[in-house]
Short mmCIF file of C-alpha atoms in Angstrom, two decimals:
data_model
loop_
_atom_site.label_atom_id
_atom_site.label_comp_id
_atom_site.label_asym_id
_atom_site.label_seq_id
_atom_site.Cartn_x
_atom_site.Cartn_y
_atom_site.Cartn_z
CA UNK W 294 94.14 84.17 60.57
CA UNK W 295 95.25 82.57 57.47
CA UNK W 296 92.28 84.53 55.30
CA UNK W 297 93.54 87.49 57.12
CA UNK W 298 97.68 86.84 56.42
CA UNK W 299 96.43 85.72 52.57
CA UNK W 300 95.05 89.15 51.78
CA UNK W 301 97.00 91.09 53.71
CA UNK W 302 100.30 89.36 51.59
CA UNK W 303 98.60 89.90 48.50
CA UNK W 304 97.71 94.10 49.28
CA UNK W 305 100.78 94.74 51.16
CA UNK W 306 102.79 96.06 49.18
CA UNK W 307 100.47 98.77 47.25
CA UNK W 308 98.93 99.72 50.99
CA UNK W 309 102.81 100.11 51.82
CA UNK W 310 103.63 101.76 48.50
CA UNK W 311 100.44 103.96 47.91
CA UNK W 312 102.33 107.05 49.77
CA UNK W 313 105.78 108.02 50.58
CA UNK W 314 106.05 106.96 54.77
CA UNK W 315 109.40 107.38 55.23
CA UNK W 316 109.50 110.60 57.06
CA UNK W 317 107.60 108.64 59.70
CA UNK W 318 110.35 106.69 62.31
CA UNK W 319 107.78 104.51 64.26
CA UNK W 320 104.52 102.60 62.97
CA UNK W 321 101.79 100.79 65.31
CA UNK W 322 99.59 98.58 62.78
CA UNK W 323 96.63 98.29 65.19
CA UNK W 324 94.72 94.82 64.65
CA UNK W 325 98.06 93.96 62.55
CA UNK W 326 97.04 90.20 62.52
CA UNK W 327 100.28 87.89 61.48
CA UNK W 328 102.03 91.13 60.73
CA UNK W 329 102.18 90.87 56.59
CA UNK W 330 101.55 94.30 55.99
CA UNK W 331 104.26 95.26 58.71
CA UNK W 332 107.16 93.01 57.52
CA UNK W 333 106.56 94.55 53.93
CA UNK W 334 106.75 97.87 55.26
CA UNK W 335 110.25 97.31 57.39
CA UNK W 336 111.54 96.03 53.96
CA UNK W 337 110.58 99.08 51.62
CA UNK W 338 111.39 101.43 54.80
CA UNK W 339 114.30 99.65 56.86
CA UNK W 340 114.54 102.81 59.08
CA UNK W 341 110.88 102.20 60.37
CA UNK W 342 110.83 100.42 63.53
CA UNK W 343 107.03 98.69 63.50
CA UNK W 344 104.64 97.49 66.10
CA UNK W 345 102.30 95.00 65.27
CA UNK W 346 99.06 95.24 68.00
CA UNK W 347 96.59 92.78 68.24
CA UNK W 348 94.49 90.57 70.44
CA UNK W 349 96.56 87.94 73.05
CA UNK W 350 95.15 85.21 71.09
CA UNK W 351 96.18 86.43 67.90
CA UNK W 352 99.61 87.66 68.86
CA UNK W 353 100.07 83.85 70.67
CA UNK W 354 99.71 82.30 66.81
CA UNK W 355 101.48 84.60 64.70
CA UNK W 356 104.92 82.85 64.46
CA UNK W 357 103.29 80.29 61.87
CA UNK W 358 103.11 83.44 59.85
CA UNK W 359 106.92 84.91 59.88
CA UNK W 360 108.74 85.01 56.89
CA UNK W 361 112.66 82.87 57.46
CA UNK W 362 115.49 84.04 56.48
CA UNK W 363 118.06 86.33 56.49
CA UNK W 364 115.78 88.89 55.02
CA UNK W 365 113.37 89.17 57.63
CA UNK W 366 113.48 92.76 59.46
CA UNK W 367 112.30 92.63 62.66
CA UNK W 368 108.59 93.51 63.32
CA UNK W 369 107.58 93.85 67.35
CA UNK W 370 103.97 92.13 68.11
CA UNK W 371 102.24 93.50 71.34
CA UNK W 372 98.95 91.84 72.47
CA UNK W 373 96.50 94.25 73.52
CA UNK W 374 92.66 95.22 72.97
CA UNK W 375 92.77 98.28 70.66
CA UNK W 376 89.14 99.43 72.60
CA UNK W 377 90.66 98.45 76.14
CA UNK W 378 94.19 99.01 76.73
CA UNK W 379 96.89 101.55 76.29
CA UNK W 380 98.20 101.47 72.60
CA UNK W 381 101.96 102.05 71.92
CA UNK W 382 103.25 105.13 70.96
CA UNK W 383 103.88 105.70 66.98
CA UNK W 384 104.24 108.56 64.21
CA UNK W 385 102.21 106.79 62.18
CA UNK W 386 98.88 104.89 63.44
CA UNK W 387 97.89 102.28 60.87
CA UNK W 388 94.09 100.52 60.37
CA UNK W 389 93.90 98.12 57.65
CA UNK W 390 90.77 96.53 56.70
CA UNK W 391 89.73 97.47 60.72
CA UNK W 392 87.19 100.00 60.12
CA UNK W 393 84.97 98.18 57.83
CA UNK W 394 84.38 96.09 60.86
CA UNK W 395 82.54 98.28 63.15
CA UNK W 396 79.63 100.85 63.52
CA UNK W 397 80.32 104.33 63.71
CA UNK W 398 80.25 104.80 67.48
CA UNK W 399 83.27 102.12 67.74
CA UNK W 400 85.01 103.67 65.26
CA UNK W 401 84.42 106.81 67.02
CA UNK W 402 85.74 105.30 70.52
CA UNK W 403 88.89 103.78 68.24
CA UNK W 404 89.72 107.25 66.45
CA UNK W 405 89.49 109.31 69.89
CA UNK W 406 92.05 107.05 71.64
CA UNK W 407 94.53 107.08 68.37
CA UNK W 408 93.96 110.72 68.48
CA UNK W 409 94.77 111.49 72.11
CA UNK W 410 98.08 109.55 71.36
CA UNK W 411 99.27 111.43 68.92
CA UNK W 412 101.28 114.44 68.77
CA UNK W 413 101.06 117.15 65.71
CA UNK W 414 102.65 115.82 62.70
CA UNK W 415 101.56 111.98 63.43
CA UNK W 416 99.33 110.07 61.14
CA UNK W 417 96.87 107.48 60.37
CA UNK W 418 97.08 105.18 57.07
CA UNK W 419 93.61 103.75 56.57
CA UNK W 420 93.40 100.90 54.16
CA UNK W 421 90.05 99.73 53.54
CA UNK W 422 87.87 98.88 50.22
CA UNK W 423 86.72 102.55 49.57
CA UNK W 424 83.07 103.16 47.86
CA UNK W 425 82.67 106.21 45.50
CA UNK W 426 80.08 108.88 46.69
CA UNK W 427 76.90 107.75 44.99
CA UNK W 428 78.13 104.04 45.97
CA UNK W 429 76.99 102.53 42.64
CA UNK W 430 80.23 101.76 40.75
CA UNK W 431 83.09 100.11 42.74
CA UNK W 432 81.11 96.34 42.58
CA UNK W 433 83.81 94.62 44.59
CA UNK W 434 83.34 97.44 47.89
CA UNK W 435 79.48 97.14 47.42
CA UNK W 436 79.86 93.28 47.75
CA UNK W 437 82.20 93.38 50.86
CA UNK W 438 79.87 95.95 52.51
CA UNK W 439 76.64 94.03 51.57
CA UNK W 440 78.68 90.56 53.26
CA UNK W 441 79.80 93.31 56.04
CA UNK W 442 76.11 94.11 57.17
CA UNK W 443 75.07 90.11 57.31
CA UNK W 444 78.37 89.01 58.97
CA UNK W 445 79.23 92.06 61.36
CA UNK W 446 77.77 95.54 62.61
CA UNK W 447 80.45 97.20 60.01
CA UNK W 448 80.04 98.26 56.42
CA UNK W 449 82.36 99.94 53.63
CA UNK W 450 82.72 103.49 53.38
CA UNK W 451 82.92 106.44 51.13
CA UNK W 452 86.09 108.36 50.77
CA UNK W 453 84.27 111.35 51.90
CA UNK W 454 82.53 109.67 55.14
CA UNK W 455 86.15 108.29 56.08
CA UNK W 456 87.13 111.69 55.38
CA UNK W 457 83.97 113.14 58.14
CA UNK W 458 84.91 110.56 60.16
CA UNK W 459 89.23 111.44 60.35
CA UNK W 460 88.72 115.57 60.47
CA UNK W 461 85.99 114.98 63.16
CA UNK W 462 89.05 113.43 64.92
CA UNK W 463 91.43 116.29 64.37
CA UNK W 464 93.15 114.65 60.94
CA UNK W 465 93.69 116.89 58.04
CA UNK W 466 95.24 116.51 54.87
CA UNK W 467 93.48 113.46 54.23
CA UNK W 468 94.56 111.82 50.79
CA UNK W 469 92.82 109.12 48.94
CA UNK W 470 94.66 106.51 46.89
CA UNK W 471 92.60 104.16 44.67
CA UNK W 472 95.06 101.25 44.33
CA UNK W 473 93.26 98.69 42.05
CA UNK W 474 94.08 96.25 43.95
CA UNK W 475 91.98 94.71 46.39
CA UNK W 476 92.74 97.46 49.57
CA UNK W 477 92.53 101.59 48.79
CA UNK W 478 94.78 103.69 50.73
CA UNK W 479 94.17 106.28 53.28
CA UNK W 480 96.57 109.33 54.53
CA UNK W 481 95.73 111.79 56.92
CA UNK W 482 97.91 114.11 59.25
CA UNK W 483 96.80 114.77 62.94
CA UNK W 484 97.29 118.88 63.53
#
């Protein structure tokens, strides 16, 4: 958890900052972890009420990860199985550094259930390491998907297969952001 708060402090704020979010009322970061990403979003968009959903085990340790202080917006952690269980309702779904994790037909099972959730006008913001097409120049993606395929069934990505892999889902619109930092940024718009 502490890898996963470390890196998701450091990319935060260019995943939260790569679009403009606030027409979007309600976020659900799905596999949110200590909730980094979320607490930086409530502070750039303090009308955006976010849900952080993750594993009971992971949700049970996250207030060793909470930022003190006065500044501190409130962020809502809900423990849950993303695969298994019900996920809360959102405008704007958000998978960061999830995908990479799993084979196709996962993320295939994931994208359905996000999709049946949401209603016209909701999104998804993906943030992942994204490869370019031929997958020969972005060395830092081609290492994390080489490490990806010995430590997990998962691998990096192409901005168009995330882009097969969102429209197949009913997502449109879907907008890549190279931030140059360690996490690229995802948009797309459910129709």
């Amino acid at each position: 958890m502490a890898a996963m708060h470390s890196i998701a402090h450091l990319t935060a704020r260019d995943v939260a900052t790569a679009f403009d979010l606030s027409q979007f009322k309600s976020a659900c970061d799905l596999g949110g972890c200590t909730g980094a990403l979320a607490h930086e979003l409530v502070q750039i968009y303090p009308n955006l009420k976010v849900t952080v959903f993750d594993l009971p085990e992971v949700i049970a340790n996250t207030s060793y990860f909470q930022p003190s202080g006065q500044h501190a917006a409130p962020v809502t952690f809900v423990s849950g199985d993303f695969f298994k269980d019900n996920l809360p309702e959102a405008d704007l779904y958000i998978l960061s550094r999830v995908l990479h994790d799993w084979p196709d037909e996962k993320i295939h099972v994931l994208l359905s259930k996000v999709s049946a959730v949401c209603r016209p006008g909701c999104a998804i913001l993906l943030a992942e390491m994204v490869l370019d097409d031929e997958k020969k120049n972005r060395s830092t993606a081609l290492l994390q998907s080489l490490n990806m395929l010995v430590q997990t069934e998962g691998k990096e990505r192409s901005g168009t297969e995330y882009r097969a892999l969102l429209e197949q889902h009913g997502f449109t619109n879907v907008t890549i952001r190279i931030t140059g930092n360690l996490l690229d940024v995802i948009l797309c718009v459910k129709t």
